mmCIF file of C-alpha atoms in Angstrom:
data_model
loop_
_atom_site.group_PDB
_atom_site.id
_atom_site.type_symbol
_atom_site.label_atom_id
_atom_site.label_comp_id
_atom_site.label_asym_id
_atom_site.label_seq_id
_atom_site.Cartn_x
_atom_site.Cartn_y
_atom_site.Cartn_z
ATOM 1 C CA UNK A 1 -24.197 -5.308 -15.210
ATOM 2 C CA UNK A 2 -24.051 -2.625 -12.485
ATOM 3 C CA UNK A 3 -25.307 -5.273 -10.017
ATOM 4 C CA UNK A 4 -22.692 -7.851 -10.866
ATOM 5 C CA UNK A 5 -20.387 -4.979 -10.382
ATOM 6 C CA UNK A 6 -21.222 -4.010 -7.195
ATOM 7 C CA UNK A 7 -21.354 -7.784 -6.102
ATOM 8 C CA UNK A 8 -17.812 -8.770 -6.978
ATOM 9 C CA UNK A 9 -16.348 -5.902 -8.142
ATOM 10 C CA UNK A 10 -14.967 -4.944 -4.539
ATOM 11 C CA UNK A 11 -14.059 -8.362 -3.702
ATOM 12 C CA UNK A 12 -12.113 -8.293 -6.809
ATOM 13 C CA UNK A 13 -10.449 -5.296 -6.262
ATOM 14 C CA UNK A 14 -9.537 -6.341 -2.851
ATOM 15 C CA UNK A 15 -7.838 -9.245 -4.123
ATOM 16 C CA UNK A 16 -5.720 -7.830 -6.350
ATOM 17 C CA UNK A 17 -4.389 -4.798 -4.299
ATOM 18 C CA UNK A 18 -3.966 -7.853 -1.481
ATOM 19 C CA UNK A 19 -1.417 -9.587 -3.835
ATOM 20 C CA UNK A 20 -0.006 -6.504 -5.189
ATOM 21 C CA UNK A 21 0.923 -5.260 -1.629
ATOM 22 C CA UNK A 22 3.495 -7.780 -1.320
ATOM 23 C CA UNK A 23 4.712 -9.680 2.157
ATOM 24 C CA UNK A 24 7.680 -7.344 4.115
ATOM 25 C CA UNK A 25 9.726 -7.447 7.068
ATOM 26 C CA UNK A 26 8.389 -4.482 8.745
ATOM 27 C CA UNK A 27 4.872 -5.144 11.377
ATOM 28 C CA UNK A 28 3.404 -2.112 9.664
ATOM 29 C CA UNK A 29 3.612 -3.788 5.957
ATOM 30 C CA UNK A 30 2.290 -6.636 7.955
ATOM 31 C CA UNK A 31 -0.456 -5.165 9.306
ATOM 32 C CA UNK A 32 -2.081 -3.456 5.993
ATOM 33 C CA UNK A 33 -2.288 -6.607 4.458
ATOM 34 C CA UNK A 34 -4.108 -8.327 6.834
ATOM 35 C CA UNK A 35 -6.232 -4.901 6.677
ATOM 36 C CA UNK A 36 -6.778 -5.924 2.934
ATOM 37 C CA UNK A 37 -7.223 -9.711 3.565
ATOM 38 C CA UNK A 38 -9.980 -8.947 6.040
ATOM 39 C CA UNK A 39 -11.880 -6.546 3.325
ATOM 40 C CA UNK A 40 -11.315 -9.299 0.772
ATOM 41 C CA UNK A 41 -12.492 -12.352 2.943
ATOM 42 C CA UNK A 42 -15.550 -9.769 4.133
ATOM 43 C CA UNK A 43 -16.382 -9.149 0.579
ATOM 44 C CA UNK A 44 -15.895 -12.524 -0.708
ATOM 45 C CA UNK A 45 -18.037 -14.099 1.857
ATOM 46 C CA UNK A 46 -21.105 -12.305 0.706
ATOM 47 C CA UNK A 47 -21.167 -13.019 -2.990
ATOM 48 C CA UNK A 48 -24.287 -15.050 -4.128
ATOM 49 C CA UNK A 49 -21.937 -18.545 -4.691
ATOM 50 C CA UNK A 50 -20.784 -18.476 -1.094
ATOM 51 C CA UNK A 51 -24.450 -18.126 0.247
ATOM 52 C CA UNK A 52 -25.567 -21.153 -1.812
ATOM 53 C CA UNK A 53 -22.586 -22.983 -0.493
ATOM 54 C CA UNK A 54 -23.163 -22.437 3.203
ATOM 55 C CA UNK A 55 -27.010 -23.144 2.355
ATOM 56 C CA UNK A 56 -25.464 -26.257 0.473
ATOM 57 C CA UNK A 57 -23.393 -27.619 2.751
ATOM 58 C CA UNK A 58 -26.152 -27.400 5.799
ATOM 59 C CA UNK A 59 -25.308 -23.865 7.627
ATOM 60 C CA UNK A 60 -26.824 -20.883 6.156
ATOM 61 C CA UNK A 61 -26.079 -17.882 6.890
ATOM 62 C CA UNK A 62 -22.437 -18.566 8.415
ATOM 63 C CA UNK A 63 -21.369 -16.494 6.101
ATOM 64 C CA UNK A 64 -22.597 -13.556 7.277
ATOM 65 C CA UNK A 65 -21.028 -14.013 10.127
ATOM 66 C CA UNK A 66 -17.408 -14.859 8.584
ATOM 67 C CA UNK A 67 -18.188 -11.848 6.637
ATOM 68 C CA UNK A 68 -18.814 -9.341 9.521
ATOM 69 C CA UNK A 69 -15.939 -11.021 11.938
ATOM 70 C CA UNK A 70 -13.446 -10.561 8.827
ATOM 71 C CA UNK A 71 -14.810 -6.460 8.754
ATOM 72 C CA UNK A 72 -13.609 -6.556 12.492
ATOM 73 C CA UNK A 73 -10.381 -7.818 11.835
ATOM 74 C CA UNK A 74 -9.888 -5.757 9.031
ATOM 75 C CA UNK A 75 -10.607 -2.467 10.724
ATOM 76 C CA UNK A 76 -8.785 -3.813 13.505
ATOM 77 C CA UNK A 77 -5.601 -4.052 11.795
ATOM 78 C CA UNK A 78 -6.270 -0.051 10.239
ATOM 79 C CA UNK A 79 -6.390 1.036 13.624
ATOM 80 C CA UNK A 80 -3.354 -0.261 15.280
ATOM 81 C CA UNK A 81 -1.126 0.421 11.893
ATOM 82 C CA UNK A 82 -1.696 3.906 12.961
ATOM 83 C CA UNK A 83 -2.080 3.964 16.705
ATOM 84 C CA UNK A 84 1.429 2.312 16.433
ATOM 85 C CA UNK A 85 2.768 5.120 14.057
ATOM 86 C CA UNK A 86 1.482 7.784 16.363
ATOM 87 C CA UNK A 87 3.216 6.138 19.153
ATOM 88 C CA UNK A 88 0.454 5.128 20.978
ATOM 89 C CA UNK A 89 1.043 1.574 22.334
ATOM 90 C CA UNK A 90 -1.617 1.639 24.778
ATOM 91 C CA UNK A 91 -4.355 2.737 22.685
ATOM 92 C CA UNK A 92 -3.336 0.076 20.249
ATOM 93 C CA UNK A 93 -3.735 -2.168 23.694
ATOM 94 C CA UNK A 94 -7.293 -1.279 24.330
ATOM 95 C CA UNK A 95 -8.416 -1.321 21.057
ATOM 96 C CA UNK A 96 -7.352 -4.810 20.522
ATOM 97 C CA UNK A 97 -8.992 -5.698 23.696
ATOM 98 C CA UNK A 98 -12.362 -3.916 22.534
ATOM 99 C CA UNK A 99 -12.181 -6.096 19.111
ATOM 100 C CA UNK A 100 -11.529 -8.614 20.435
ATOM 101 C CA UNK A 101 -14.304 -7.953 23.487
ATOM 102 C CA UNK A 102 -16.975 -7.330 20.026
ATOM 103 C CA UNK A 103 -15.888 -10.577 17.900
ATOM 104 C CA UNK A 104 -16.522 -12.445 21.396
ATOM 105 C CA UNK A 105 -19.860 -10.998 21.368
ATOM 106 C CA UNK A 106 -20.997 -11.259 18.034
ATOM 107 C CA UNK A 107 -20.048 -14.788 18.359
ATOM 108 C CA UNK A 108 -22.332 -15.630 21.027
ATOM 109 C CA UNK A 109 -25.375 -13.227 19.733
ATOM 110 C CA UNK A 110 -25.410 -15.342 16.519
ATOM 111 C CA UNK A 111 -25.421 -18.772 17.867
ATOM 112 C CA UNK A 112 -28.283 -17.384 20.168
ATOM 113 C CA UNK A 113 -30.033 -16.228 17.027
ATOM 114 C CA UNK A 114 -32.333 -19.071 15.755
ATOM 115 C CA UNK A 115 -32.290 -17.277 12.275
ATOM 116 C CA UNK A 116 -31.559 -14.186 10.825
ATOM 117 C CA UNK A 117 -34.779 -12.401 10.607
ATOM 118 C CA UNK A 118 -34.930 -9.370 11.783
ATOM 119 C CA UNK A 119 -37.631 -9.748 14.086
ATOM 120 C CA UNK A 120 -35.694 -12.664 15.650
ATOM 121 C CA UNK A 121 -34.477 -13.099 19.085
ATOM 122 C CA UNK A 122 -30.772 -11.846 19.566
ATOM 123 C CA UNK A 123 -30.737 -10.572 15.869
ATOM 124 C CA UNK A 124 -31.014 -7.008 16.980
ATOM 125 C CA UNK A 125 -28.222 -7.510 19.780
ATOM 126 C CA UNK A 126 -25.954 -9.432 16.984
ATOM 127 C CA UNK A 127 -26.279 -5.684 15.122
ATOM 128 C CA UNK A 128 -25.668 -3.814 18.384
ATOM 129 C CA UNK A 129 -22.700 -5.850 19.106
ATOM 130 C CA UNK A 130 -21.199 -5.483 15.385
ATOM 131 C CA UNK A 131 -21.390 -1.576 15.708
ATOM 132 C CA UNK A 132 -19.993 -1.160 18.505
ATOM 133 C CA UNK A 133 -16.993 -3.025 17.655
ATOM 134 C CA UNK A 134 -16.308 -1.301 14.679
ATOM 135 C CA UNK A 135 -17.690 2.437 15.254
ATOM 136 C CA UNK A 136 -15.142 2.863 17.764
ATOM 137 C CA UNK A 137 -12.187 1.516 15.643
ATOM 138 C CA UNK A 138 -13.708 3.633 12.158
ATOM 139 C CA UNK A 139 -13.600 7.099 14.826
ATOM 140 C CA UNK A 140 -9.900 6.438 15.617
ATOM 141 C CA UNK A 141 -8.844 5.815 11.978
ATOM 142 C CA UNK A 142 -10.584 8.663 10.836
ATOM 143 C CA UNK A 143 -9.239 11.036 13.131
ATOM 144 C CA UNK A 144 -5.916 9.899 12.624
ATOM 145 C CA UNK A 145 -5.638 9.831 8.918
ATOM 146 C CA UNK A 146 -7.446 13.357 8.795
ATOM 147 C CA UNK A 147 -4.808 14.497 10.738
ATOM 148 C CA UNK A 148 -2.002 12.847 8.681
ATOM 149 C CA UNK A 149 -3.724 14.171 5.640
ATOM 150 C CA UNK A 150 -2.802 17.696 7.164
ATOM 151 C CA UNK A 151 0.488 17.164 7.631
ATOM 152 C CA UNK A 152 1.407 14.643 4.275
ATOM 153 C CA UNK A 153 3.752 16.771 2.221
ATOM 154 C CA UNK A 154 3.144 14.488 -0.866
ATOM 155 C CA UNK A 155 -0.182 15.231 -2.680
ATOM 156 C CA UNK A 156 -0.727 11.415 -3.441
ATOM 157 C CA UNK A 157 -0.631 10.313 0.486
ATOM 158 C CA UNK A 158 -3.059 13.259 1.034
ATOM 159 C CA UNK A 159 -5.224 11.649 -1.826
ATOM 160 C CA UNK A 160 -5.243 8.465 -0.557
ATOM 161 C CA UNK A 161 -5.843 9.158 3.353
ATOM 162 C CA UNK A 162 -8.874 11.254 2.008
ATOM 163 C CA UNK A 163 -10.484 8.715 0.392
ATOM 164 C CA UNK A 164 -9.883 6.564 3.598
ATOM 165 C CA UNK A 165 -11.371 9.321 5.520
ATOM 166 C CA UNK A 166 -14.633 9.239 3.481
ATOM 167 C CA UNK A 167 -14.760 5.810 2.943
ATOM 168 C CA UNK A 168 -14.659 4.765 6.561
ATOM 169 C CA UNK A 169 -17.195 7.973 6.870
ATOM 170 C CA UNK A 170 -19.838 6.474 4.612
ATOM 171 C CA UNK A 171 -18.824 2.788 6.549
ATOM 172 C CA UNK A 172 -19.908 4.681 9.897
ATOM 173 C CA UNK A 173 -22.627 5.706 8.358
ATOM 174 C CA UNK A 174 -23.604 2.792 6.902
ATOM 175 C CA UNK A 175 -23.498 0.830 10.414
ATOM 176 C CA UNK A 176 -25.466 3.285 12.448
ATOM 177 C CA UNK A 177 -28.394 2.808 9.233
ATOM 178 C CA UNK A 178 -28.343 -1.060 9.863
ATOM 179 C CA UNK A 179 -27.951 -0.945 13.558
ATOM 180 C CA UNK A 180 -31.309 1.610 13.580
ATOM 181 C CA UNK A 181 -32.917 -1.012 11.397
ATOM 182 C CA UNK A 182 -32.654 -3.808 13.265
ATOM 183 C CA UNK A 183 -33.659 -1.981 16.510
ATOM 184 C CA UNK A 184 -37.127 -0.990 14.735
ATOM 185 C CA UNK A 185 -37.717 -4.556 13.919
ATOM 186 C CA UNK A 186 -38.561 -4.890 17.611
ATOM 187 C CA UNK A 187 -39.360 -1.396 18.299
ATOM 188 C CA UNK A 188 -42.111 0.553 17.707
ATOM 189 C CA UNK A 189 -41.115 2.508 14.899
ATOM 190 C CA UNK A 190 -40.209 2.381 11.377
ATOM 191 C CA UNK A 191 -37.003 2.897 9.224
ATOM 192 C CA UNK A 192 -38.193 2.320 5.831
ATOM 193 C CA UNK A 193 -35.655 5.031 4.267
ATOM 194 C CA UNK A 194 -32.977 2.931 5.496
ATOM 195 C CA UNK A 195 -33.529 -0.013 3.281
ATOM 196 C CA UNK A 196 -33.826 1.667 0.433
ATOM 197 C CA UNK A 197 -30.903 0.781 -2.287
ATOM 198 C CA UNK A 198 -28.775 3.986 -1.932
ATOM 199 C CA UNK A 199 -28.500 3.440 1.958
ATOM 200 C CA UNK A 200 -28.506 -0.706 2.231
ATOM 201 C CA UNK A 201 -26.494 -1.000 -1.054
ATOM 202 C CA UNK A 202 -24.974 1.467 -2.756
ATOM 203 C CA UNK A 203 -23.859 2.970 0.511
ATOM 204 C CA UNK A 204 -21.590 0.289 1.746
ATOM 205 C CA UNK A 205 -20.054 -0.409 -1.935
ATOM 206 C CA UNK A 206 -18.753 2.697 -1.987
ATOM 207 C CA UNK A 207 -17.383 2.486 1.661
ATOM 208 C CA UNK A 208 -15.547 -0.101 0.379
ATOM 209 C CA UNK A 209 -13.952 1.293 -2.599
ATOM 210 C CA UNK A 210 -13.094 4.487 -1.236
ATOM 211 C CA UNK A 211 -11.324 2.642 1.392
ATOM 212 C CA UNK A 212 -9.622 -0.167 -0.948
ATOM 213 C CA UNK A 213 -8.639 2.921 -3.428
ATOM 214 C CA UNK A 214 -7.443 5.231 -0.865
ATOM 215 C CA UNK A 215 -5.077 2.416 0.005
ATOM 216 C CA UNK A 216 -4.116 0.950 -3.142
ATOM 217 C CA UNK A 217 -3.100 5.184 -4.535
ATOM 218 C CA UNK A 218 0.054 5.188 -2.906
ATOM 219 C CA UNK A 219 1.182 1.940 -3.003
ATOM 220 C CA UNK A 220 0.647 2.011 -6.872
ATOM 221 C CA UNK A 221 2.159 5.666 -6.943
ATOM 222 C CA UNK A 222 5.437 3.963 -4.597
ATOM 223 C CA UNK A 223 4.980 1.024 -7.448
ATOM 224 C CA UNK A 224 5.147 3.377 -10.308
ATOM 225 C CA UNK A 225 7.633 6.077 -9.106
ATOM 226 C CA UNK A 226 10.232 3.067 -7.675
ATOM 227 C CA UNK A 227 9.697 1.241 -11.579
ATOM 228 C CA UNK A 228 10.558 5.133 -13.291
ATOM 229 C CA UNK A 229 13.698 5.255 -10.933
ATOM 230 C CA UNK A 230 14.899 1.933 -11.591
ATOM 231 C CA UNK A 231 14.981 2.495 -14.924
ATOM 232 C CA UNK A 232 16.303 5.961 -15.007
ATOM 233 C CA UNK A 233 19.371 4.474 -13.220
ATOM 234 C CA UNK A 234 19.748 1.633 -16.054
ATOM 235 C CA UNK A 235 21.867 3.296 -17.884
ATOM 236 C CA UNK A 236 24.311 4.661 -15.515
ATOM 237 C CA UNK A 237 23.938 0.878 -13.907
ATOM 238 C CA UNK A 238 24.917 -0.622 -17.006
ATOM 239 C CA UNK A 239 27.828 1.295 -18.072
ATOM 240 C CA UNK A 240 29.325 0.485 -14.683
ATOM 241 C CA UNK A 241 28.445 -2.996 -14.882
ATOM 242 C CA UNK A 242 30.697 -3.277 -18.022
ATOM 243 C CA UNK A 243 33.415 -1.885 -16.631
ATOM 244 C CA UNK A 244 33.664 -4.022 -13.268
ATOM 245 C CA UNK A 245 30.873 -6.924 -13.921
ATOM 246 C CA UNK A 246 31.474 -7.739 -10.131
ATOM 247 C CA UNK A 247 29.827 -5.093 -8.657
ATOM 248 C CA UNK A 248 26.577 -6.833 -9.204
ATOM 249 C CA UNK A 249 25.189 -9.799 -7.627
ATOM 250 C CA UNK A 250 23.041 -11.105 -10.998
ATOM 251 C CA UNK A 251 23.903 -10.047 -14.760
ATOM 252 C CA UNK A 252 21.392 -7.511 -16.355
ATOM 253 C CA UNK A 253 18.347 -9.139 -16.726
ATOM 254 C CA UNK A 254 14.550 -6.761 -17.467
ATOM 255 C CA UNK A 255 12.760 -6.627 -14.624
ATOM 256 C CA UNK A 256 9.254 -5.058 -14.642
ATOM 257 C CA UNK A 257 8.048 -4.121 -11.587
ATOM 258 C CA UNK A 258 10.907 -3.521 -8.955
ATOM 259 C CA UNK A 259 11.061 -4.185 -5.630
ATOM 260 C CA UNK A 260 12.679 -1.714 -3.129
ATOM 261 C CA UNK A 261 14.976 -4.482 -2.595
ATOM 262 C CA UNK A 262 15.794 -4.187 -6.613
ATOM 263 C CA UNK A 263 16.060 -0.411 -6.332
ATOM 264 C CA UNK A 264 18.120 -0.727 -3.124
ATOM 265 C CA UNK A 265 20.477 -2.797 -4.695
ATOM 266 C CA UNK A 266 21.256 -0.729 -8.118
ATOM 267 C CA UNK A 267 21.428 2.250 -6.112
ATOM 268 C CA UNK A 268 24.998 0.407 -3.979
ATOM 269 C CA UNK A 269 25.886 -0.669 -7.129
ATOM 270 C CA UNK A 270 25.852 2.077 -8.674
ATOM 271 C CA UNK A 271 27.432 3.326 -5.754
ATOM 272 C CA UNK A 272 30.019 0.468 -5.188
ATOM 273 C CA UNK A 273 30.858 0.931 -9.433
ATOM 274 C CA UNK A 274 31.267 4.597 -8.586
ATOM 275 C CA UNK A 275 34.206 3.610 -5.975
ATOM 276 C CA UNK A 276 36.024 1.476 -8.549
ATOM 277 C CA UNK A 277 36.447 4.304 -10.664
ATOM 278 C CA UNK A 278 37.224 6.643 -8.637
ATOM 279 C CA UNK A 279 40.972 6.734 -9.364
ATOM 280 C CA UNK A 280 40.670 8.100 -12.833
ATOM 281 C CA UNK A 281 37.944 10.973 -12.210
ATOM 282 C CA UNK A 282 40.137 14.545 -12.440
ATOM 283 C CA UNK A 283 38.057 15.757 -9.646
ATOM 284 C CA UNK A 284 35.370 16.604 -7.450
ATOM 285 C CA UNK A 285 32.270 16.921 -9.201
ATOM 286 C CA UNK A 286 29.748 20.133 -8.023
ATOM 287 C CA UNK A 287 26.726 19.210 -9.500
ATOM 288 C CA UNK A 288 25.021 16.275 -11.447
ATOM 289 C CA UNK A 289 25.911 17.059 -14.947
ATOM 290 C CA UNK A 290 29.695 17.780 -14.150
ATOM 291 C CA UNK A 291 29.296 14.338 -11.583
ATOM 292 C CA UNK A 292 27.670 12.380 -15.336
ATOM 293 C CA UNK A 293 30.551 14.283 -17.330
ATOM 294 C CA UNK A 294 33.426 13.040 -15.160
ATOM 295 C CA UNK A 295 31.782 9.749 -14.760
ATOM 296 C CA UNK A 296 31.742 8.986 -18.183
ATOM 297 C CA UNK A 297 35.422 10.809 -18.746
ATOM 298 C CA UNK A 298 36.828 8.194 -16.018
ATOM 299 C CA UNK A 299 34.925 4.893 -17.394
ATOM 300 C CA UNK A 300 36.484 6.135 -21.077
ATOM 301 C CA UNK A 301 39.634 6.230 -19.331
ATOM 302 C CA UNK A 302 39.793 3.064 -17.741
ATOM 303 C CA UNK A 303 38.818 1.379 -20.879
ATOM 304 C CA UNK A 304 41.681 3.189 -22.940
ATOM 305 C CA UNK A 305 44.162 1.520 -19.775
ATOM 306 C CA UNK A 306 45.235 5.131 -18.728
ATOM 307 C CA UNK A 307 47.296 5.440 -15.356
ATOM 308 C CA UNK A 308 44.968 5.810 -12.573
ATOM 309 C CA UNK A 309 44.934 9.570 -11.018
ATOM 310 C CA UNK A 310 44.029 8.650 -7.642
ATOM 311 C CA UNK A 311 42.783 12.368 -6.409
ATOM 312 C CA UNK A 312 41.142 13.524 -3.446
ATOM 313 C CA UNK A 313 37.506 13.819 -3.970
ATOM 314 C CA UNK A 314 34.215 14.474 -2.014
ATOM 315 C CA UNK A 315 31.727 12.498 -2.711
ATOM 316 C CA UNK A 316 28.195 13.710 -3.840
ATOM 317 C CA UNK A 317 24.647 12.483 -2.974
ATOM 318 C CA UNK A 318 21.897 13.214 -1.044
ATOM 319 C CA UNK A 319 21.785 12.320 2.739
ATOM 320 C CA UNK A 320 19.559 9.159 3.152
ATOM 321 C CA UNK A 321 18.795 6.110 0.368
ATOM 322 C CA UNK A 322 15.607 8.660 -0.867
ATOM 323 C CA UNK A 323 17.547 11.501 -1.530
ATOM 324 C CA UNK A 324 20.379 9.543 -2.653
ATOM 325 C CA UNK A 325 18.428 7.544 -5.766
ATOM 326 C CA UNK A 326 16.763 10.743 -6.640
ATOM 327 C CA UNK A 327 20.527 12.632 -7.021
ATOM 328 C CA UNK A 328 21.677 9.793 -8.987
ATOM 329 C CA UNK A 329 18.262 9.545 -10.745
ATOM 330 C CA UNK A 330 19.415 12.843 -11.737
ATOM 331 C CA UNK A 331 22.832 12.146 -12.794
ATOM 332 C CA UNK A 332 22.031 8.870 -15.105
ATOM 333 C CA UNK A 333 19.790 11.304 -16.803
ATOM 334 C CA UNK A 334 22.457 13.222 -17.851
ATOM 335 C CA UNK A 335 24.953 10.358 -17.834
ATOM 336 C CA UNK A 336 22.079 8.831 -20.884
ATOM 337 C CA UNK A 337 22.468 12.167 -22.533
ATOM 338 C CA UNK A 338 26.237 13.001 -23.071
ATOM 339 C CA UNK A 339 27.081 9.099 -23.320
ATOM 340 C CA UNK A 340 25.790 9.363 -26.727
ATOM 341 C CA UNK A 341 27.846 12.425 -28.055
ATOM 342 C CA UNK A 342 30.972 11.500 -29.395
ATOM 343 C CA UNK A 343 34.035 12.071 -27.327
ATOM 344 C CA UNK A 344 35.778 14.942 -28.052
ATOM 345 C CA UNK A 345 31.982 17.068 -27.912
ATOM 346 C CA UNK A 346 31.915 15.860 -23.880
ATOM 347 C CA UNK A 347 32.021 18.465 -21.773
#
């Protein structure tokens, strides 16, 4: 069982955070998941039923090489999302070049290679050449993220760009082991420690997962915590929907797992609801339950067809679309609470 695990069990999990991180607008977005693509592909190439099918179909060990050019890509992608976010365009330049440079060169080192032995010819350069693609690429994404993780005010991002850290630590790792293996299988010296299962198995697995998991924390925290504000905001949404069902562009309908877009758009709503009753509040609110109480008092009387009071009022939030759902998070938690008391007990 634990082998089968640590066969497909990171492919797997690659997958799945690869479909969960869903396609955006922004290059960024773009960029992580065609970081997760390239750890799925690299995993999926070396399961057992993909090395019988390039032995099958009449080129073995191809997938090695799909495998290890996918890893490139992969790390590739990690290091410009965050050369790009430190504002370093011409790192991001070179680095690309150097990938690219190390692709081209594994490339040509395994169609040299007449097999992959060890011992072969061009084998050992094929291993030199995959190193030094990546080492340099896992050295700039570790530094980087170590130094976010210093600076991340929110405990989860510090989570996740720790695990990153160690994961690409124990991939570094990892690479000089094989790299020092392959060299001794035309040098004069032995490595047997390296190819025992904790270094040539174990070791890599867990690079993996760190890595996959460090990535997949905060987008399933952003998943989570965007799904607990959508909902808080349901009921506040829904009263105004009653009252002016064309502030909406689709009737209620459940929704499980929101999109920003979906908690974009109930936040204007609620915000565009707020504007039609706005004539019958008696005020400017100070704070979120007085906001909830005089929401509720001006929805009550627009329903009753009371004159409109038309007042001069300031309107409350927070000061960008963050801020802003969490204030009105806070209000349609209150807003839930007094709209069940009877009237007259509203304060």
């Amino acid at each position: 069982m634990g082998d089968v695990i640590r066969r497909y069990g990171p492919a797997i999990l690659a997958w799945i955070l690869f479909v969960f991180l869903r396609p955006g607008p922004a290059p960024g977005r773009r960029l992580v998941r065609f970081c997760v693509l390239g750890l799925a592909v690299s995993q999926t190439a070396l399961i057992p039923a993909v090395r019988d099918l390039t032995r099958a179909l009449g080129v073995p060990s191809i997938e090695l090489l799909i495998a290890h050019l996918a890893m490139v890509g992969a790390v590739w992608a990690g290091a410009q999302v965050l050369l790009r976010l430190h504002g370093l365009p011409a790192a991001a330049r070179r680095y690309t070049a150097w990938a690219l440079a190390g692709g081209a060169a594994m490339v040509v080192t395994f169609a040299l290679a007449p097999n992959v032995m060890p011992q072969s010819p061009f084998v050992m350069e094929y291993c030199i050449a995959y190193a030094v693609a990546l080492l340099p690429e896992f050295a700039v994404i570790g530094r980087l993220c170590l130094q976010d993780a210093r600076k991340a005010p929110d405990r989860i991002l510090r989570t996740g760009l720790g695990l990153v850290v160690a994961g690409i630590v124990a991939a570094a790792a990892y690479m000089v082991i094989r790299t020092v293996i392959a060299i001794s299988a035309r040098a004069p010296f032995d490595f047997d420690y390296g190819k025992g299962f904790l270094l040539s198995k174990a070791l890599p697995t867990t690079a993996h997962l760190l890595v996959l998991v460090g990535v997949g924390v905060p987008a399933v925290a952003g998943l989570l915590r965007r799904r607990r504000q959508y909902r808080r905001l349901g009921p506040l949404w829904l009263a105004l929907y009653r009252a002016e069902p064309a502030i909406a562009l689709e009737p209620p309908r459940t929704t499980v797992f929101p999109t920003r877009l979906h908690l974009y758009r109930r936040v204007i709503e609620i915000r565009d609801g707020l504007l039609v009753i706005r004539p019958y509040r008696t005020g400017s609110a100070t704070g979120e339950r007085q906001e909830a109480a005089e929401i509720l008092a001006a929805l009550r009387a627009r329903e009753d067809g009371l004159p409109p009071l038309s007042p001069e009022m300031t309107v409350q939030g927070g000061q960008d679309f963050g801020s802003d759902t969490e204030y009105l998070c806070r209000v349609a938690d209150v807003f839930r609470e007094i709209s069940r008391r009877p009237a007259a007990t509203v304060p």
